[in-house]
PDB file of C-alpha atoms in Angstrom:
ATOM      1  CA  MET Z1107      24.857 -19.774 -14.689  1.00  0.00           C
ATOM      2  CA  ASP Z1108      24.620 -19.761 -18.494  1.00  0.00           C
ATOM      3  CA  PHE Z1109      22.839 -16.252 -18.668  1.00  0.00           C
ATOM      4  CA  SER Z1110      20.332 -17.598 -21.374  1.00  0.00           C
ATOM      5  CA  SER Z1111      17.272 -16.274 -19.771  1.00  0.00           C
ATOM      6  CA  SER Z1112      16.415 -12.760 -18.874  1.00  0.00           C
ATOM      7  CA  ARG Z1113      15.515 -13.805 -15.403  1.00  0.00           C
ATOM      8  CA  GLN Z1114      19.106 -15.195 -14.884  1.00  0.00           C
ATOM      9  CA  TRP Z1115      20.341 -11.679 -15.889  1.00  0.00           C
ATOM     10  CA  ILE Z1116      17.949 -10.061 -13.507  1.00  0.00           C
ATOM     11  CA  ASP Z1117      19.211 -12.251 -10.749  1.00  0.00           C
ATOM     12  CA  ALA Z1118      22.936 -11.841 -11.496  1.00  0.00           C
ATOM     13  CA  LEU Z1119      22.492  -7.918 -11.590  1.00  0.00           C
ATOM     14  CA  TRP Z1120      20.589  -7.751  -8.224  1.00  0.00           C
ATOM     15  CA  LEU Z1121      23.568 -10.273  -6.758  1.00  0.00           C
ATOM     16  CA  LEU Z1122      26.205  -7.914  -8.380  1.00  0.00           C
ATOM     17  CA  PHE Z1123      24.465  -4.912  -6.905  1.00  0.00           C
ATOM     18  CA  GLY Z1124      24.363  -6.729  -3.193  1.00  0.00           C
ATOM     19  CA  VAL Z1125      28.031  -7.672  -3.597  1.00  0.00           C
ATOM     20  CA  TYR Z1126      29.073  -4.012  -4.344  1.00  0.00           C
ATOM     21  CA  TRP Z1127      26.884  -2.641  -1.577  1.00  0.00           C
ATOM     22  CA  LEU Z1128      28.546  -5.067   0.795  1.00  0.00           C
ATOM     23  CA  VAL Z1129      32.047  -4.269  -0.326  1.00  0.00           C
ATOM     24  CA  SER Z1130      31.548  -0.429  -0.480  1.00  0.00           C
ATOM     25  CA  ALA Z1131      29.998  -0.750   3.122  1.00  0.00           C
ATOM     26  CA  LEU Z1132      33.578  -1.326   4.430  1.00  0.00           C
ATOM     27  CA  LYS Z1133      34.833   2.020   4.047  1.00  0.00           C
ATOM     28  CA  ARG Z1134      32.539   4.413   5.757  1.00  0.00           C
ATOM     29  CA  LYS Z1135      33.160   7.537   8.441  1.00  0.00           C
ATOM     30  CA  LYS Z1136      32.362   7.112  12.102  1.00  0.00           C
ATOM     31  CA  THR Z1137      28.581   8.029  12.853  1.00  0.00           C
ATOM     32  CA  LYS Z1138      27.933  11.139  14.756  1.00  0.00           C
ATOM     33  CA  GLN Z1139      24.128  11.158  14.857  1.00  0.00           C
ATOM     34  CA  ARG Z1140      21.871   7.873  13.862  1.00  0.00           C
ATOM     35  CA  GLU Z1141      17.891   7.654  13.784  1.00  0.00           C
ATOM     36  CA  SER Z1142      16.217   5.321  16.206  1.00  0.00           C
ATOM     37  CA  ILE Z1143      15.281   1.752  15.554  1.00  0.00           C
ATOM     38  CA  LEU Z1144      11.755   2.627  15.549  1.00  0.00           C
ATOM     39  CA  GLN Z1145      12.403   5.057  12.904  1.00  0.00           C
ATOM     40  CA  ARG Z1146      14.246   2.599  10.827  1.00  0.00           C
ATOM     41  CA  PHE Z1147      11.456   0.026  11.235  1.00  0.00           C
ATOM     42  CA  GLY Z1148       9.108   2.622   9.576  1.00  0.00           C
ATOM     43  CA  TYR Z1149      10.670   2.382   6.300  1.00  0.00           C
ATOM     44  CA  MET Z1150      12.319  -1.237   6.380  1.00  0.00           C
ATOM     45  CA  LEU Z1151       8.907  -2.945   7.119  1.00  0.00           C
ATOM     46  CA  PRO Z1152       7.375  -1.493   3.642  1.00  0.00           C
ATOM     47  CA  LEU Z1153      10.536  -2.177   1.840  1.00  0.00           C
ATOM     48  CA  ALA Z1154      10.449  -5.913   3.015  1.00  0.00           C
ATOM     49  CA  VAL Z1155       6.876  -6.114   2.010  1.00  0.00           C
ATOM     50  CA  GLY Z1156       7.724  -4.996  -1.373  1.00  0.00           C
ATOM     51  CA  PHE Z1157      10.631  -7.311  -1.915  1.00  0.00           C
ATOM     52  CA  TYR Z1158       8.355 -10.183  -0.644  1.00  0.00           C
ATOM     53  CA  LEU Z1159       5.867  -9.065  -3.207  1.00  0.00           C
ATOM     54  CA  LEU Z1160       8.416  -9.185  -5.883  1.00  0.00           C
ATOM     55  CA  TYR Z1161       9.806 -12.502  -5.186  1.00  0.00           C
ATOM     56  CA  GLN Z1162       6.893 -14.518  -3.727  1.00  0.00           C
ATOM     57  CA  THR Z1163       5.989 -16.830  -6.632  1.00  0.00           C
ATOM     58  CA  GLN Z1164       2.539 -17.897  -5.349  1.00  0.00           C
ATOM     59  CA  PRO Z1165       1.006 -14.626  -3.682  1.00  0.00           C
ATOM     60  CA  LEU Z1166      -2.014 -14.743  -1.441  1.00  0.00           C
ATOM     61  CA  TYR Z1167      -4.397 -13.362  -4.074  1.00  0.00           C
ATOM     62  CA  LEU Z1168      -4.209 -14.572  -7.491  1.00  0.00           C
ATOM     63  CA  TRP Z1169      -4.945 -11.232  -9.138  1.00  0.00           C
ATOM     64  CA  LEU Z1170      -1.536 -10.145  -7.970  1.00  0.00           C
ATOM     65  CA  ARG Z1171      -0.260 -12.662 -10.674  1.00  0.00           C
ATOM     66  CA  SER Z1172      -2.216 -10.966 -13.425  1.00  0.00           C
ATOM     67  CA  ARG Z1173      -0.038  -9.444 -16.227  1.00  0.00           C
ATOM     68  CA  PHE Z1174       0.232  -6.156 -16.867  1.00  0.00           C
ATOM     69  CA  LEU Z1175       2.490  -6.588 -19.827  1.00  0.00           C
ATOM     70  CA  PRO Z1176       2.224  -9.618 -22.251  1.00  0.00           C
ATOM     71  CA  ALA Z1177       4.928 -12.482 -21.628  1.00  0.00           C
ATOM     72  CA  GLY Z1178       7.607 -12.477 -24.160  1.00  0.00           C
ATOM     73  CA  PRO Z1179      11.069 -11.403 -24.895  1.00  0.00           C
ATOM     74  CA  GLY Z1180      10.588  -7.849 -25.763  1.00  0.00           C
ATOM     75  CA  SER Z1181       9.332  -6.857 -22.321  1.00  0.00           C
ATOM     76  CA  GLU Z1182      11.497  -9.174 -20.390  1.00  0.00           C
ATOM     77  CA  TRP Z1183      14.711  -7.884 -22.149  1.00  0.00           C
ATOM     78  CA  THR Z1184      13.508  -4.341 -21.770  1.00  0.00           C
ATOM     79  CA  GLY Z1185      13.197  -5.092 -18.003  1.00  0.00           C
ATOM     80  CA  VAL Z1186      16.732  -6.274 -18.056  1.00  0.00           C
ATOM     81  CA  VAL Z1187      18.001  -3.078 -19.658  1.00  0.00           C
ATOM     82  CA  LEU Z1188      16.117  -1.149 -17.347  1.00  0.00           C
ATOM     83  CA  THR Z1189      17.413  -3.118 -14.282  1.00  0.00           C
ATOM     84  CA  ALA Z1190      21.056  -2.754 -15.371  1.00  0.00           C
ATOM     85  CA  ALA Z1191      20.516   1.158 -15.796  1.00  0.00           C
ATOM     86  CA  GLY Z1192      18.805   1.528 -12.232  1.00  0.00           C
ATOM     87  CA  ILE Z1193      21.803  -0.317 -10.820  1.00  0.00           C
ATOM     88  CA  THR Z1194      24.423   1.636 -12.826  1.00  0.00           C
ATOM     89  CA  VAL Z1195      22.803   4.794 -11.616  1.00  0.00           C
ATOM     90  CA  ALA Z1196      22.874   3.610  -7.859  1.00  0.00           C
ATOM     91  CA  PHE Z1197      26.668   2.381  -8.440  1.00  0.00           C
ATOM     92  CA  TRP Z1198      27.529   5.834  -9.841  1.00  0.00           C
ATOM     93  CA  ALA Z1199      25.666   7.677  -7.037  1.00  0.00           C
ATOM     94  CA  ARG Z1200      27.049   5.384  -4.206  1.00  0.00           C
ATOM     95  CA  TRP Z1201      30.486   6.002  -5.751  1.00  0.00           C
ATOM     96  CA  HIS Z1202      30.179   9.780  -5.316  1.00  0.00           C
ATOM     97  CA  LEU Z1203      28.955   9.489  -1.958  1.00  0.00           C
ATOM     98  CA  GLY Z1204      31.897   7.716  -0.669  1.00  0.00           C
ATOM     99  CA  THR Z1205      32.619   7.265   2.931  1.00  0.00           C
ATOM    100  CA  ASN Z1206      29.494   9.590   3.808  1.00  0.00           C
ATOM    101  CA  TRP Z1207      27.190   6.635   3.004  1.00  0.00           C
ATOM    102  CA  SER Z1208      25.337   4.727   5.460  1.00  0.00           C
ATOM    103  CA  GLY Z1209      22.565   1.993   5.297  1.00  0.00           C
ATOM    104  CA  VAL Z1210      20.455   3.844   7.965  1.00  0.00           C
ATOM    105  CA  VAL Z1211      19.879   7.572   8.289  1.00  0.00           C
ATOM    106  CA  THR Z1212      23.006   9.023   9.957  1.00  0.00           C
ATOM    107  CA  LEU Z1213      25.347  11.873  10.051  1.00  0.00           C
ATOM    108  CA  LYS Z1214      28.872  11.189   9.892  1.00  0.00           C
ATOM    109  CA  GLU Z1215      31.590  12.870  11.633  1.00  0.00           C
ATOM    110  CA  GLY Z1216      33.066  15.231   8.754  1.00  0.00           C
ATOM    111  CA  HIS Z1217      29.767  14.688   6.950  1.00  0.00           C
ATOM    112  CA  GLU Z1218      29.845  16.331   3.422  1.00  0.00           C
ATOM    113  CA  LEU Z1219      27.145  17.804   1.417  1.00  0.00           C
ATOM    114  CA  ILE Z1220      27.930  16.126  -1.952  1.00  0.00           C
ATOM    115  CA  ARG Z1221      26.927  17.842  -5.197  1.00  0.00           C
ATOM    116  CA  THR Z1222      28.930  15.903  -7.522  1.00  0.00           C
ATOM    117  CA  GLY Z1223      27.826  13.330 -10.287  1.00  0.00           C
ATOM    118  CA  PRO Z1224      24.343  12.660 -10.225  1.00  0.00           C
ATOM    119  CA  TYR Z1225      23.696  14.720  -6.661  1.00  0.00           C
ATOM    120  CA  GLY Z1226      24.092  17.769  -8.799  1.00  0.00           C
ATOM    121  CA  SER Z1227      20.824  17.400 -10.196  1.00  0.00           C
ATOM    122  CA  ILE Z1228      18.898  14.702  -7.722  1.00  0.00           C
ATOM    123  CA  ARG Z1229      19.159  14.895  -3.766  1.00  0.00           C
ATOM    124  CA  HIS Z1230      18.743  11.000  -3.599  1.00  0.00           C
ATOM    125  CA  PRO Z1231      19.777   9.276  -6.889  1.00  0.00           C
ATOM    126  CA  ILE Z1232      20.572   5.856  -4.890  1.00  0.00           C
ATOM    127  CA  TYR Z1233      17.051   5.545  -4.414  1.00  0.00           C
ATOM    128  CA  THR Z1234      16.246   6.569  -8.176  1.00  0.00           C
ATOM    129  CA  GLY Z1235      18.824   4.093  -9.305  1.00  0.00           C
ATOM    130  CA  ILE Z1236      16.965   1.303  -7.010  1.00  0.00           C
ATOM    131  CA  LEU Z1237      13.563   2.343  -8.106  1.00  0.00           C
ATOM    132  CA  LEU Z1238      14.514   2.133 -11.778  1.00  0.00           C
ATOM    133  CA  ALA Z1239      16.022  -1.228 -11.323  1.00  0.00           C
ATOM    134  CA  LEU Z1240      12.936  -2.432  -9.404  1.00  0.00           C
ATOM    135  CA  PHE Z1241      10.660  -1.003 -12.159  1.00  0.00           C
ATOM    136  CA  GLY Z1242      12.975  -2.936 -14.674  1.00  0.00           C
ATOM    137  CA  THR Z1243      12.498  -6.178 -12.645  1.00  0.00           C
ATOM    138  CA  ALA Z1244       8.782  -5.404 -12.605  1.00  0.00           C
ATOM    139  CA  VAL Z1245       8.584  -4.965 -16.475  1.00  0.00           C
ATOM    140  CA  ASN Z1246      10.753  -8.250 -16.765  1.00  0.00           C
ATOM    141  CA  PHE Z1247       8.191 -10.089 -14.582  1.00  0.00           C
ATOM    142  CA  GLY Z1248       5.216  -8.520 -16.173  1.00  0.00           C
ATOM    143  CA  GLU Z1249       2.859  -9.263 -13.157  1.00  0.00           C
ATOM    144  CA  VAL Z1250       0.847  -6.714 -11.023  1.00  0.00           C
ATOM    145  CA  ARG Z1251       2.537  -7.745  -7.916  1.00  0.00           C
ATOM    146  CA  ALA Z1252       5.706  -6.416  -9.118  1.00  0.00           C
ATOM    147  CA  LEU Z1253       4.201  -2.975  -9.938  1.00  0.00           C
ATOM    148  CA  PHE Z1254       2.718  -2.999  -6.131  1.00  0.00           C
ATOM    149  CA  ALA Z1255       6.456  -3.847  -5.104  1.00  0.00           C
ATOM    150  CA  VAL Z1256       7.737  -0.666  -6.808  1.00  0.00           C
ATOM    151  CA  VAL Z1257       5.103   1.355  -5.426  1.00  0.00           C
ATOM    152  CA  ILE Z1258       5.645   0.101  -1.793  1.00  0.00           C
ATOM    153  CA  ALA Z1259       9.530   0.574  -2.209  1.00  0.00           C
ATOM    154  CA  TRP Z1260       8.949   4.297  -3.710  1.00  0.00           C
ATOM    155  CA  LEU Z1261       6.721   4.999  -0.231  1.00  0.00           C
ATOM    156  CA  SER Z1262       9.671   3.381   1.953  1.00  0.00           C
ATOM    157  CA  PHE Z1263      12.284   5.504   0.056  1.00  0.00           C
ATOM    158  CA  TYR Z1264      10.087   8.557   0.239  1.00  0.00           C
ATOM    159  CA  ILE Z1265       9.956   8.252   4.171  1.00  0.00           C
ATOM    160  CA  LYS Z1266      13.537   7.677   4.405  1.00  0.00           C
ATOM    161  CA  ALA Z1267      14.617  10.595   2.071  1.00  0.00           C
ATOM    162  CA  ARG Z1268      12.458  12.813   4.317  1.00  0.00           C
ATOM    163  CA  ARG Z1269      14.066  11.788   7.492  1.00  0.00           C
ATOM    164  CA  GLU Z1270      17.651  12.071   5.723  1.00  0.00           C
ATOM    165  CA  GLU Z1271      16.557  15.702   4.581  1.00  0.00           C
ATOM    166  CA  SER Z1272      15.541  16.529   8.137  1.00  0.00           C
ATOM    167  CA  PHE Z1273      19.341  15.420   9.401  1.00  0.00           C
ATOM    168  CA  LEU Z1274      20.957  17.215   6.539  1.00  0.00           C
ATOM    169  CA  SER Z1275      18.913  20.318   6.983  1.00  0.00           C
ATOM    170  CA  GLN Z1276      19.974  20.292  10.743  1.00  0.00           C
ATOM    171  CA  GLU Z1277      23.699  19.968   9.670  1.00  0.00           C
ATOM    172  CA  PHE Z1278      24.077  21.969   6.639  1.00  0.00           C
ATOM    173  CA  GLY Z1279      21.260  24.631   7.064  1.00  0.00           C
ATOM    174  CA  PRO Z1280      21.199  27.180   4.353  1.00  0.00           C
ATOM    175  CA  GLY Z1281      23.629  25.352   2.280  1.00  0.00           C
ATOM    176  CA  PHE Z1282      21.217  22.428   1.995  1.00  0.00           C
ATOM    177  CA  ALA Z1283      18.215  24.569   1.604  1.00  0.00           C
ATOM    178  CA  GLU Z1284      19.931  26.185  -1.442  1.00  0.00           C
ATOM    179  CA  HIS Z1285      20.759  22.410  -2.846  1.00  0.00           C
ATOM    180  CA  LYS Z1286      16.979  21.560  -2.372  1.00  0.00           C
ATOM    181  CA  GLN Z1287      16.242  24.660  -4.649  1.00  0.00           C
ATOM    182  CA  HIS Z1288      18.244  23.468  -7.499  1.00  0.00           C
ATOM    183  CA  THR Z1289      17.576  19.418  -7.220  1.00  0.00           C
ATOM    184  CA  GLY Z1290      14.713  17.100  -7.151  1.00  0.00           C
ATOM    185  CA  MET Z1291      14.469  14.541  -4.519  1.00  0.00           C
ATOM    186  CA  PHE Z1292      14.338  11.445  -7.082  1.00  0.00           C
ATOM    187  CA  LEU Z1293      14.120  12.976 -10.325  1.00  0.00           C
ATOM    188  CA  PRO Z1294      16.390  16.003 -11.764  1.00  0.00           C
ATOM    189  CA  ARG Z1295      14.597  19.536 -11.314  1.00  0.00           C
ATOM    190  CA  PHE Z1296      14.663  21.224 -14.789  1.00  0.00           C
ATOM    191  CA  SER Z1297      13.375  24.591 -13.675  1.00  0.00           C
TER     192      SER Z1297
END
């Protein structure tokens, strides 16, 4: 890969994200409680549809290929910067979550309520980072289908985040309730 095009940078950033996620997944605490497969399917299916829309080059409906941004290096490289920023936020959040992380909604043995790094102001900064990276990719692509992919991914993460918060409320009670008062779900709370 010679990295001469913005699309090659986008692909490389997502590949880096995938590799980091796989490697960091090797260190996790043992699971104490896990969501059901049916519950997991409820947010994985929309996420799969979103990624399909994002990377499907010949969508079923041609209006999905309509541009919401004009093609050109300005929007394409802005998309690369936003994608890189989002992946950086996701890496930072994942690093702070440490061995408490899981790809599915779980409680771990010795689970901790993380309040450091981005968790000091955002309850789900990994999703924030991924959504920012997806939005950057949508800006790079410039097509309506990519915006729909971001909206669908947001919906998927919202469903998953609500379930995670239910688990965390059950585990940490008043401590998590207090944390919710001072943090936003996907964006910082400023009041």
